[in-house]
C-alpha cells in the first residue's frame, strides 16, 4: 500500500506543466481568456496603424529612387562619421551609411543626387574612394522600379488571400476561411507596424519575406483547424461540450506541435539575422532575415491566440452551437 502511494506521488511530481505540454496534455484556457487576448491584439493593431499613419515606412532606394555606392576593398581606416562628413561637404544629405566586413567595406545609399545637390554620382564616388582607398561601384535606381515592385506585391497578396479563402472554404468551411484571412491580415499589419514604429528599412527583400511568412502562418493555423474539424465530428445536438471547449482541447493537443514548428523555423532565421548579418557582416541577409524573424514570431502568436478564438466566436453565432454553449455553461454551474 505504501509502495503504491509512493509511486503515485512520484508520478504526480513528474506530471509538471512542461511534461503535459510535451505529451499533448496541456490545459491552457485559450478560449476562456480570449477576451484578454483580443484586447491585447486590438491594442497592438491600433499601435501599428498609428505608427504607420504618424511615422510612415522607411523605404529603401529601390522604392524611392536614388543612388547606391558600394566599397568592397578598402585599404584605409574610416568610419560612418567620416563618410557622412564627406557627403555633407558635397551637399548630399539624407544618406544611409553602413560600414561592413569589419571596416573593409561600406554601403552608402542616397536620394537622387541630382535632386539634392549640384554634384553627380561620380563626384560622390570619388569622395568615398579618397576616404577608403578602394574602388567604389555606383548604381542608380529610379522610383518607377519600386512602384512596379509594390504593385506586384499587392497583386500577389490579393491573389494569395483569394486562393486561401477558396481553399479553406472548400476544405473546411467559410468561417474558418474568414478566421484565417483575418489572422493573416493581423500578421501583415503588426509586422509592417513594427517596421514603422522602429524605423527599419523596407526593401524588396522585406516584401518577399512578408509574403513568405503568410504561408508559414497559414500552415500553423490550418493544422489547428484540421484537428478541430476532426474532433467536432463527435459533437451532437445532445452533447454537453461546447464548440469552444472542444476547440480549446484541440488547440492544446496540437500546441506542442505548433511551438516545435515555430522554434525550429525561427532558430535558423535568428542565426541568419544575428550571426550571419551582424557578426559575419553579411548585410544583404539582414532585410530578409529581419522580416522573417518578426513575421514568424507574430504568426506563431496569431495562430494560437487569434485564429481559433475568432473561429469559436463565429461558430457560436450559429444557434446550434450557441445552444451547446448554454448547455455546457449550465452543466458547469450545476457541477
JSON list of N, CA, C and O in Angstrom, two decimals, residues 73-121:
[
{"chain": "A", "resi": 73, "resn": "UNK", "atom": "N", "xyz": [36.70, 46.88, -51.12]},
{"chain": "A", "resi": 73, "resn": "UNK", "atom": "CA", "xyz": [38.12, 46.60, -50.92]},
{"chain": "A", "resi": 73, "resn": "UNK", "atom": "C", "xyz": [38.88, 47.78, -50.35]},
{"chain": "A", "resi": 73, "resn": "UNK", "atom": "O", "xyz": [39.90, 48.22, -50.90]},
{"chain": "A", "resi": 74, "resn": "UNK", "atom": "N", "xyz": [38.41, 48.28, -49.22]},
{"chain": "A", "resi": 74, "resn": "UNK", "atom": "CA", "xyz": [39.04, 49.46, -48.61]},
{"chain": "A", "resi": 74, "resn": "UNK", "atom": "C", "xyz": [40.44, 49.13, -48.11]},
{"chain": "A", "resi": 74, "resn": "UNK", "atom": "O", "xyz": [40.70, 48.03, -47.60]},
{"chain": "A", "resi": 75, "resn": "UNK", "atom": "N", "xyz": [41.33, 50.09, -48.27]},
{"chain": "A", "resi": 75, "resn": "UNK", "atom": "CA", "xyz": [42.72, 49.91, -47.80]},
{"chain": "A", "resi": 75, "resn": "UNK", "atom": "C", "xyz": [43.08, 50.90, -46.69]},
{"chain": "A", "resi": 75, "resn": "UNK", "atom": "O", "xyz": [44.19, 50.86, -46.16]},
{"chain": "A", "resi": 76, "resn": "UNK", "atom": "N", "xyz": [42.13, 51.79, -46.34]},
{"chain": "A", "resi": 76, "resn": "UNK", "atom": "CA", "xyz": [42.36, 52.78, -45.30]},
{"chain": "A", "resi": 76, "resn": "UNK", "atom": "C", "xyz": [41.26, 52.67, -44.24]},
{"chain": "A", "resi": 76, "resn": "UNK", "atom": "O", "xyz": [40.15, 52.22, -44.52]},
{"chain": "A", "resi": 77, "resn": "UNK", "atom": "N", "xyz": [41.58, 53.09, -43.05]},
{"chain": "A", "resi": 77, "resn": "UNK", "atom": "CA", "xyz": [40.58, 53.09, -41.97]},
{"chain": "A", "resi": 77, "resn": "UNK", "atom": "C", "xyz": [39.64, 54.27, -42.13]},
{"chain": "A", "resi": 77, "resn": "UNK", "atom": "O", "xyz": [40.07, 55.38, -42.48]},
{"chain": "A", "resi": 78, "resn": "UNK", "atom": "N", "xyz": [38.38, 54.03, -41.86]},
{"chain": "A", "resi": 78, "resn": "UNK", "atom": "CA", "xyz": [37.36, 55.08, -41.97]},
{"chain": "A", "resi": 78, "resn": "UNK", "atom": "C", "xyz": [36.18, 54.69, -41.09]},
{"chain": "A", "resi": 78, "resn": "UNK", "atom": "O", "xyz": [36.08, 53.55, -40.62]},
{"chain": "A", "resi": 79, "resn": "UNK", "atom": "N", "xyz": [35.30, 55.64, -40.88]},
{"chain": "A", "resi": 79, "resn": "UNK", "atom": "CA", "xyz": [34.11, 55.39, -40.06]},
{"chain": "A", "resi": 79, "resn": "UNK", "atom": "C", "xyz": [32.88, 55.94, -40.75]},
{"chain": "A", "resi": 79, "resn": "UNK", "atom": "O", "xyz": [32.98, 56.63, -41.78]},
{"chain": "A", "resi": 80, "resn": "UNK", "atom": "N", "xyz": [31.74, 55.64, -40.19]},
{"chain": "A", "resi": 80, "resn": "UNK", "atom": "CA", "xyz": [30.49, 56.17, -40.72]},
{"chain": "A", "resi": 80, "resn": "UNK", "atom": "C", "xyz": [30.50, 57.70, -40.68]},
{"chain": "A", "resi": 80, "resn": "UNK", "atom": "O", "xyz": [30.09, 58.36, -41.64]},
{"chain": "A", "resi": 81, "resn": "UNK", "atom": "N", "xyz": [31.00, 58.24, -39.57]},
{"chain": "A", "resi": 81, "resn": "UNK", "atom": "CA", "xyz": [31.04, 59.71, -39.44]},
{"chain": "A", "resi": 81, "resn": "UNK", "atom": "C", "xyz": [31.93, 60.34, -40.51]},
{"chain": "A", "resi": 81, "resn": "UNK", "atom": "O", "xyz": [31.61, 61.42, -41.02]},
{"chain": "A", "resi": 82, "resn": "UNK", "atom": "N", "xyz": [33.02, 59.67, -40.86]},
{"chain": "A", "resi": 82, "resn": "UNK", "atom": "CA", "xyz": [33.92, 60.20, -41.90]},
{"chain": "A", "resi": 82, "resn": "UNK", "atom": "C", "xyz": [33.19, 60.32, -43.23]},
{"chain": "A", "resi": 82, "resn": "UNK", "atom": "O", "xyz": [33.28, 61.34, -43.93]},
{"chain": "A", "resi": 83, "resn": "UNK", "atom": "N", "xyz": [32.46, 59.26, -43.60]},
{"chain": "A", "resi": 83, "resn": "UNK", "atom": "CA", "xyz": [31.75, 59.27, -44.88]},
{"chain": "A", "resi": 83, "resn": "UNK", "atom": "C", "xyz": [30.63, 60.31, -44.87]},
{"chain": "A", "resi": 83, "resn": "UNK", "atom": "O", "xyz": [30.43, 61.05, -45.83]},
{"chain": "A", "resi": 84, "resn": "UNK", "atom": "N", "xyz": [29.89, 60.35, -43.74]},
{"chain": "A", "resi": 84, "resn": "UNK", "atom": "CA", "xyz": [28.79, 61.32, -43.66]},
{"chain": "A", "resi": 84, "resn": "UNK", "atom": "C", "xyz": [29.32, 62.75, -43.75]},
{"chain": "A", "resi": 84, "resn": "UNK", "atom": "O", "xyz": [28.69, 63.61, -44.39]},
{"chain": "A", "resi": 85, "resn": "UNK", "atom": "N", "xyz": [30.46, 63.02, -43.13]},
{"chain": "A", "resi": 85, "resn": "UNK", "atom": "CA", "xyz": [31.04, 64.36, -43.19]},
{"chain": "A", "resi": 85, "resn": "UNK", "atom": "C", "xyz": [31.45, 64.71, -44.62]},
{"chain": "A", "resi": 85, "resn": "UNK", "atom": "O", "xyz": [31.23, 65.84, -45.10]},
{"chain": "A", "resi": 86, "resn": "UNK", "atom": "N", "xyz": [32.03, 63.74, -45.33]},
{"chain": "A", "resi": 86, "resn": "UNK", "atom": "CA", "xyz": [32.44, 63.98, -46.71]},
{"chain": "A", "resi": 86, "resn": "UNK", "atom": "C", "xyz": [31.23, 64.25, -47.60]},
{"chain": "A", "resi": 86, "resn": "UNK", "atom": "O", "xyz": [31.27, 65.14, -48.48]},
{"chain": "A", "resi": 87, "resn": "UNK", "atom": "N", "xyz": [30.16, 63.53, -47.38]},
{"chain": "A", "resi": 87, "resn": "UNK", "atom": "CA", "xyz": [28.95, 63.74, -48.18]},
{"chain": "A", "resi": 87, "resn": "UNK", "atom": "C", "xyz": [28.31, 65.10, -47.87]},
{"chain": "A", "resi": 87, "resn": "UNK", "atom": "O", "xyz": [27.82, 65.79, -48.77]},
{"chain": "A", "resi": 88, "resn": "UNK", "atom": "N", "xyz": [28.33, 65.47, -46.59]},
{"chain": "A", "resi": 88, "resn": "UNK", "atom": "CA", "xyz": [27.77, 66.77, -46.20]},
{"chain": "A", "resi": 88, "resn": "UNK", "atom": "C", "xyz": [28.55, 67.91, -46.87]},
{"chain": "A", "resi": 88, "resn": "UNK", "atom": "O", "xyz": [27.96, 68.90, -47.31]},
{"chain": "A", "resi": 89, "resn": "UNK", "atom": "N", "xyz": [29.86, 67.76, -46.96]},
{"chain": "A", "resi": 89, "resn": "UNK", "atom": "CA", "xyz": [30.68, 68.78, -47.62]},
{"chain": "A", "resi": 89, "resn": "UNK", "atom": "C", "xyz": [30.28, 68.94, -49.08]},
{"chain": "A", "resi": 89, "resn": "UNK", "atom": "O", "xyz": [30.40, 70.04, -49.65]},
{"chain": "A", "resi": 90, "resn": "UNK", "atom": "N", "xyz": [29.78, 67.87, -49.70]},
{"chain": "A", "resi": 90, "resn": "UNK", "atom": "CA", "xyz": [29.35, 67.94, -51.10]},
{"chain": "A", "resi": 90, "resn": "UNK", "atom": "C", "xyz": [27.90, 68.38, -51.22]},
{"chain": "A", "resi": 90, "resn": "UNK", "atom": "O", "xyz": [27.38, 68.51, -52.34]},
{"chain": "A", "resi": 91, "resn": "UNK", "atom": "N", "xyz": [27.23, 68.58, -50.07]},
{"chain": "A", "resi": 91, "resn": "UNK", "atom": "CA", "xyz": [25.83, 68.99, -50.11]},
{"chain": "A", "resi": 91, "resn": "UNK", "atom": "C", "xyz": [24.85, 67.84, -50.19]},
{"chain": "A", "resi": 91, "resn": "UNK", "atom": "O", "xyz": [23.66, 68.04, -50.46]},
{"chain": "A", "resi": 92, "resn": "UNK", "atom": "N", "xyz": [25.33, 66.63, -49.94]},
{"chain": "A", "resi": 92, "resn": "UNK", "atom": "CA", "xyz": [24.47, 65.44, -50.00]},
{"chain": "A", "resi": 92, "resn": "UNK", "atom": "C", "xyz": [23.96, 65.14, -48.59]},
{"chain": "A", "resi": 92, "resn": "UNK", "atom": "O", "xyz": [24.75, 64.87, -47.68]},
{"chain": "A", "resi": 93, "resn": "UNK", "atom": "N", "xyz": [22.65, 65.17, -48.41]},
{"chain": "A", "resi": 93, "resn": "UNK", "atom": "CA", "xyz": [22.04, 64.88, -47.11]},
{"chain": "A", "resi": 93, "resn": "UNK", "atom": "C", "xyz": [21.08, 63.70, -47.24]},
{"chain": "A", "resi": 93, "resn": "UNK", "atom": "O", "xyz": [20.68, 63.31, -48.33]},
{"chain": "A", "resi": 94, "resn": "UNK", "atom": "N", "xyz": [20.70, 63.15, -46.09]},
{"chain": "A", "resi": 94, "resn": "UNK", "atom": "CA", "xyz": [19.75, 62.04, -46.08]},
{"chain": "A", "resi": 94, "resn": "UNK", "atom": "C", "xyz": [20.35, 60.71, -46.50]},
{"chain": "A", "resi": 94, "resn": "UNK", "atom": "O", "xyz": [19.61, 59.79, -46.87]},
{"chain": "A", "resi": 95, "resn": "UNK", "atom": "N", "xyz": [21.66, 60.59, -46.45]},
{"chain": "A", "resi": 95, "resn": "UNK", "atom": "CA", "xyz": [22.31, 59.34, -46.85]},
{"chain": "A", "resi": 95, "resn": "UNK", "atom": "C", "xyz": [22.25, 58.32, -45.72]},
{"chain": "A", "resi": 95, "resn": "UNK", "atom": "O", "xyz": [22.27, 58.65, -44.54]},
{"chain": "A", "resi": 96, "resn": "UNK", "atom": "N", "xyz": [22.19, 57.04, -46.11]},
{"chain": "A", "resi": 96, "resn": "UNK", "atom": "CA", "xyz": [22.26, 55.93, -45.16]},
{"chain": "A", "resi": 96, "resn": "UNK", "atom": "C", "xyz": [23.60, 55.25, -45.36]},
{"chain": "A", "resi": 96, "resn": "UNK", "atom": "O", "xyz": [23.90, 54.75, -46.45]},
{"chain": "A", "resi": 97, "resn": "UNK", "atom": "N", "xyz": [24.43, 55.25, -44.32]},
{"chain": "A", "resi": 97, "resn": "UNK", "atom": "CA", "xyz": [25.80, 54.75, -44.42]},
{"chain": "A", "resi": 97, "resn": "UNK", "atom": "C", "xyz": [25.98, 53.54, -43.51]},
{"chain": "A", "resi": 97, "resn": "UNK", "atom": "O", "xyz": [25.61, 53.58, -42.34]},
{"chain": "A", "resi": 98, "resn": "UNK", "atom": "N", "xyz": [26.55, 52.47, -44.06]},
{"chain": "A", "resi": 98, "resn": "UNK", "atom": "CA", "xyz": [26.87, 51.28, -43.28]},
{"chain": "A", "resi": 98, "resn": "UNK", "atom": "C", "xyz": [28.31, 50.88, -43.54]},
{"chain": "A", "resi": 98, "resn": "UNK", "atom": "O", "xyz": [28.76, 50.86, -44.70]},
{"chain": "A", "resi": 99, "resn": "UNK", "atom": "N", "xyz": [29.04, 50.56, -42.48]},
{"chain": "A", "resi": 99, "resn": "UNK", "atom": "CA", "xyz": [30.39, 50.01, -42.60]},
{"chain": "A", "resi": 99, "resn": "UNK", "atom": "C", "xyz": [30.28, 48.50, -42.40]},
{"chain": "A", "resi": 99, "resn": "UNK", "atom": "O", "xyz": [29.71, 48.05, -41.40]},
{"chain": "A", "resi": 100, "resn": "UNK", "atom": "N", "xyz": [30.78, 47.73, -43.35]},
{"chain": "A", "resi": 100, "resn": "UNK", "atom": "CA", "xyz": [30.63, 46.27, -43.30]},
{"chain": "A", "resi": 100, "resn": "UNK", "atom": "C", "xyz": [32.00, 45.60, -43.44]},
{"chain": "A", "resi": 100, "resn": "UNK", "atom": "O", "xyz": [33.02, 46.26, -43.66]},
{"chain": "A", "resi": 101, "resn": "UNK", "atom": "N", "xyz": [31.98, 44.26, -43.31]},
{"chain": "A", "resi": 101, "resn": "UNK", "atom": "CA", "xyz": [33.20, 43.45, -43.46]},
{"chain": "A", "resi": 101, "resn": "UNK", "atom": "C", "xyz": [34.32, 43.93, -42.54]},
{"chain": "A", "resi": 101, "resn": "UNK", "atom": "O", "xyz": [35.49, 44.06, -42.98]},
{"chain": "A", "resi": 102, "resn": "UNK", "atom": "N", "xyz": [33.96, 44.20, -41.29]},
{"chain": "A", "resi": 102, "resn": "UNK", "atom": "CA", "xyz": [34.95, 44.61, -40.29]},
{"chain": "A", "resi": 102, "resn": "UNK", "atom": "C", "xyz": [35.76, 45.83, -40.73]},
{"chain": "A", "resi": 102, "resn": "UNK", "atom": "O", "xyz": [36.98, 45.91, -40.52]},
{"chain": "A", "resi": 103, "resn": "UNK", "atom": "N", "xyz": [35.07, 46.79, -41.36]},
{"chain": "A", "resi": 103, "resn": "UNK", "atom": "CA", "xyz": [35.72, 48.02, -41.75]},
{"chain": "A", "resi": 103, "resn": "UNK", "atom": "C", "xyz": [36.38, 47.98, -43.11]},
{"chain": "A", "resi": 103, "resn": "UNK", "atom": "O", "xyz": [36.96, 48.99, -43.55]},
{"chain": "A", "resi": 104, "resn": "UNK", "atom": "N", "xyz": [36.28, 46.85, -43.81]},
{"chain": "A", "resi": 104, "resn": "UNK", "atom": "CA", "xyz": [36.89, 46.77, -45.14]},
{"chain": "A", "resi": 104, "resn": "UNK", "atom": "C", "xyz": [35.93, 47.13, -46.25]},
{"chain": "A", "resi": 104, "resn": "UNK", "atom": "O", "xyz": [36.32, 47.15, -47.42]},
{"chain": "A", "resi": 105, "resn": "UNK", "atom": "N", "xyz": [34.70, 47.41, -45.92]},
{"chain": "A", "resi": 105, "resn": "UNK", "atom": "CA", "xyz": [33.72, 47.76, -46.94]},
{"chain": "A", "resi": 105, "resn": "UNK", "atom": "C", "xyz": [32.71, 48.76, -46.42]},
{"chain": "A", "resi": 105, "resn": "UNK", "atom": "O", "xyz": [32.62, 49.02, -45.21]},
{"chain": "A", "resi": 106, "resn": "UNK", "atom": "N", "xyz": [31.96, 49.33, -47.33]},
{"chain": "A", "resi": 106, "resn": "UNK", "atom": "CA", "xyz": [30.94, 50.31, -46.96]},
{"chain": "A", "resi": 106, "resn": "UNK", "atom": "C", "xyz": [29.81, 50.26, -47.98]},
{"chain": "A", "resi": 106, "resn": "UNK", "atom": "O", "xyz": [30.02, 49.96, -49.16]},
{"chain": "A", "resi": 107, "resn": "UNK", "atom": "N", "xyz": [28.60, 50.54, -47.49]},
{"chain": "A", "resi": 107, "resn": "UNK", "atom": "CA", "xyz": [27.43, 50.65, -48.35]},
{"chain": "A", "resi": 107, "resn": "UNK", "atom": "C", "xyz": [26.77, 51.98, -48.06]},
{"chain": "A", "resi": 107, "resn": "UNK", "atom": "O", "xyz": [26.42, 52.26, -46.90]},
{"chain": "A", "resi": 108, "resn": "UNK", "atom": "N", "xyz": [26.62, 52.79, -49.10]},
{"chain": "A", "resi": 108, "resn": "UNK", "atom": "CA", "xyz": [26.04, 54.12, -48.94]},
{"chain": "A", "resi": 108, "resn": "UNK", "atom": "C", "xyz": [24.85, 54.26, -49.89]},
{"chain": "A", "resi": 108, "resn": "UNK", "atom": "O", "xyz": [24.98, 54.01, -51.09]},
{"chain": "A", "resi": 109, "resn": "UNK", "atom": "N", "xyz": [23.71, 54.62, -49.33]},
{"chain": "A", "resi": 109, "resn": "UNK", "atom": "CA", "xyz": [22.51, 54.87, -50.14]},
{"chain": "A", "resi": 109, "resn": "UNK", "atom": "C", "xyz": [22.11, 56.33, -49.98]},
{"chain": "A", "resi": 109, "resn": "UNK", "atom": "O", "xyz": [22.05, 56.84, -48.85]},
{"chain": "A", "resi": 110, "resn": "UNK", "atom": "N", "xyz": [21.83, 56.98, -51.09]},
{"chain": "A", "resi": 110, "resn": "UNK", "atom": "CA", "xyz": [21.44, 58.40, -51.04]},
{"chain": "A", "resi": 110, "resn": "UNK", "atom": "C", "xyz": [20.21, 58.62, -51.90]},
{"chain": "A", "resi": 110, "resn": "UNK", "atom": "O", "xyz": [19.93, 57.83, -52.81]},
{"chain": "A", "resi": 111, "resn": "UNK", "atom": "N", "xyz": [19.45, 59.66, -51.60]},
{"chain": "A", "resi": 111, "resn": "UNK", "atom": "CA", "xyz": [18.40, 60.05, -52.54]},
{"chain": "A", "resi": 111, "resn": "UNK", "atom": "C", "xyz": [19.04, 60.42, -53.87]},
{"chain": "A", "resi": 111, "resn": "UNK", "atom": "O", "xyz": [20.26, 60.48, -53.99]},
{"chain": "A", "resi": 112, "resn": "UNK", "atom": "N", "xyz": [18.20, 60.67, -54.88]},
{"chain": "A", "resi": 112, "resn": "UNK", "atom": "CA", "xyz": [18.74, 61.03, -56.20]},
{"chain": "A", "resi": 112, "resn": "UNK", "atom": "C", "xyz": [19.67, 62.23, -56.07]},
{"chain": "A", "resi": 112, "resn": "UNK", "atom": "O", "xyz": [19.24, 63.31, -55.65]},
{"chain": "A", "resi": 113, "resn": "UNK", "atom": "N", "xyz": [20.95, 62.04, -56.40]},
{"chain": "A", "resi": 113, "resn": "UNK", "atom": "CA", "xyz": [21.96, 63.07, -56.20]},
{"chain": "A", "resi": 113, "resn": "UNK", "atom": "C", "xyz": [21.60, 64.35, -56.95]},
{"chain": "A", "resi": 113, "resn": "UNK", "atom": "O", "xyz": [21.73, 65.47, -56.44]},
{"chain": "A", "resi": 114, "resn": "UNK", "atom": "N", "xyz": [21.11, 64.23, -58.17]},
{"chain": "A", "resi": 114, "resn": "UNK", "atom": "CA", "xyz": [20.83, 65.41, -58.99]},
{"chain": "A", "resi": 114, "resn": "UNK", "atom": "C", "xyz": [19.73, 66.28, -58.39]},
{"chain": "A", "resi": 114, "resn": "UNK", "atom": "O", "xyz": [19.63, 67.46, -58.70]},
{"chain": "A", "resi": 115, "resn": "UNK", "atom": "N", "xyz": [18.91, 65.68, -57.51]},
{"chain": "A", "resi": 115, "resn": "UNK", "atom": "CA", "xyz": [17.79, 66.42, -56.95]},
{"chain": "A", "resi": 115, "resn": "UNK", "atom": "C", "xyz": [18.14, 67.12, -55.64]},
{"chain": "A", "resi": 115, "resn": "UNK", "atom": "O", "xyz": [17.41, 68.01, -55.20]},
{"chain": "A", "resi": 116, "resn": "UNK", "atom": "N", "xyz": [19.25, 66.73, -54.99]},
{"chain": "A", "resi": 116, "resn": "UNK", "atom": "CA", "xyz": [19.54, 67.30, -53.67]},
{"chain": "A", "resi": 116, "resn": "UNK", "atom": "C", "xyz": [20.83, 68.12, -53.64]},
{"chain": "A", "resi": 116, "resn": "UNK", "atom": "O", "xyz": [21.13, 68.75, -52.65]},
{"chain": "A", "resi": 117, "resn": "UNK", "atom": "N", "xyz": [21.62, 68.07, -54.71]},
{"chain": "A", "resi": 117, "resn": "UNK", "atom": "CA", "xyz": [22.86, 68.85, -54.72]},
{"chain": "A", "resi": 117, "resn": "UNK", "atom": "C", "xyz": [23.29, 69.11, -56.15]},
{"chain": "A", "resi": 117, "resn": "UNK", "atom": "O", "xyz": [22.72, 68.57, -57.10]},
{"chain": "A", "resi": 118, "resn": "UNK", "atom": "N", "xyz": [24.33, 69.90, -56.30]},
{"chain": "A", "resi": 118, "resn": "UNK", "atom": "CA", "xyz": [24.82, 70.22, -57.64]},
{"chain": "A", "resi": 118, "resn": "UNK", "atom": "C", "xyz": [25.88, 69.28, -58.13]},
{"chain": "A", "resi": 118, "resn": "UNK", "atom": "O", "xyz": [26.50, 69.53, -59.18]},
{"chain": "A", "resi": 119, "resn": "UNK", "atom": "N", "xyz": [26.16, 68.20, -57.39]},
{"chain": "A", "resi": 119, "resn": "UNK", "atom": "CA", "xyz": [27.20, 67.25, -57.80]},
{"chain": "A", "resi": 119, "resn": "UNK", "atom": "C", "xyz": [26.57, 66.05, -58.48]},
{"chain": "A", "resi": 119, "resn": "UNK", "atom": "O", "xyz": [25.35, 65.86, -58.45]},
{"chain": "A", "resi": 120, "resn": "UNK", "atom": "N", "xyz": [27.41, 65.21, -59.08]},
{"chain": "A", "resi": 120, "resn": "UNK", "atom": "CA", "xyz": [26.90, 63.99, -59.69]},
{"chain": "A", "resi": 120, "resn": "UNK", "atom": "C", "xyz": [27.43, 62.77, -58.95]},
{"chain": "A", "resi": 120, "resn": "UNK", "atom": "O", "xyz": [28.22, 62.87, -58.01]},
{"chain": "A", "resi": 121, "resn": "UNK", "atom": "N", "xyz": [27.01, 61.60, -59.40]},
{"chain": "A", "resi": 121, "resn": "UNK", "atom": "CA", "xyz": [27.38, 60.34, -58.73]},
{"chain": "A", "resi": 121, "resn": "UNK", "atom": "C", "xyz": [28.89, 60.12, -58.72]},
{"chain": "A", "resi": 121, "resn": "UNK", "atom": "O", "xyz": [29.45, 59.60, -57.75]}
]
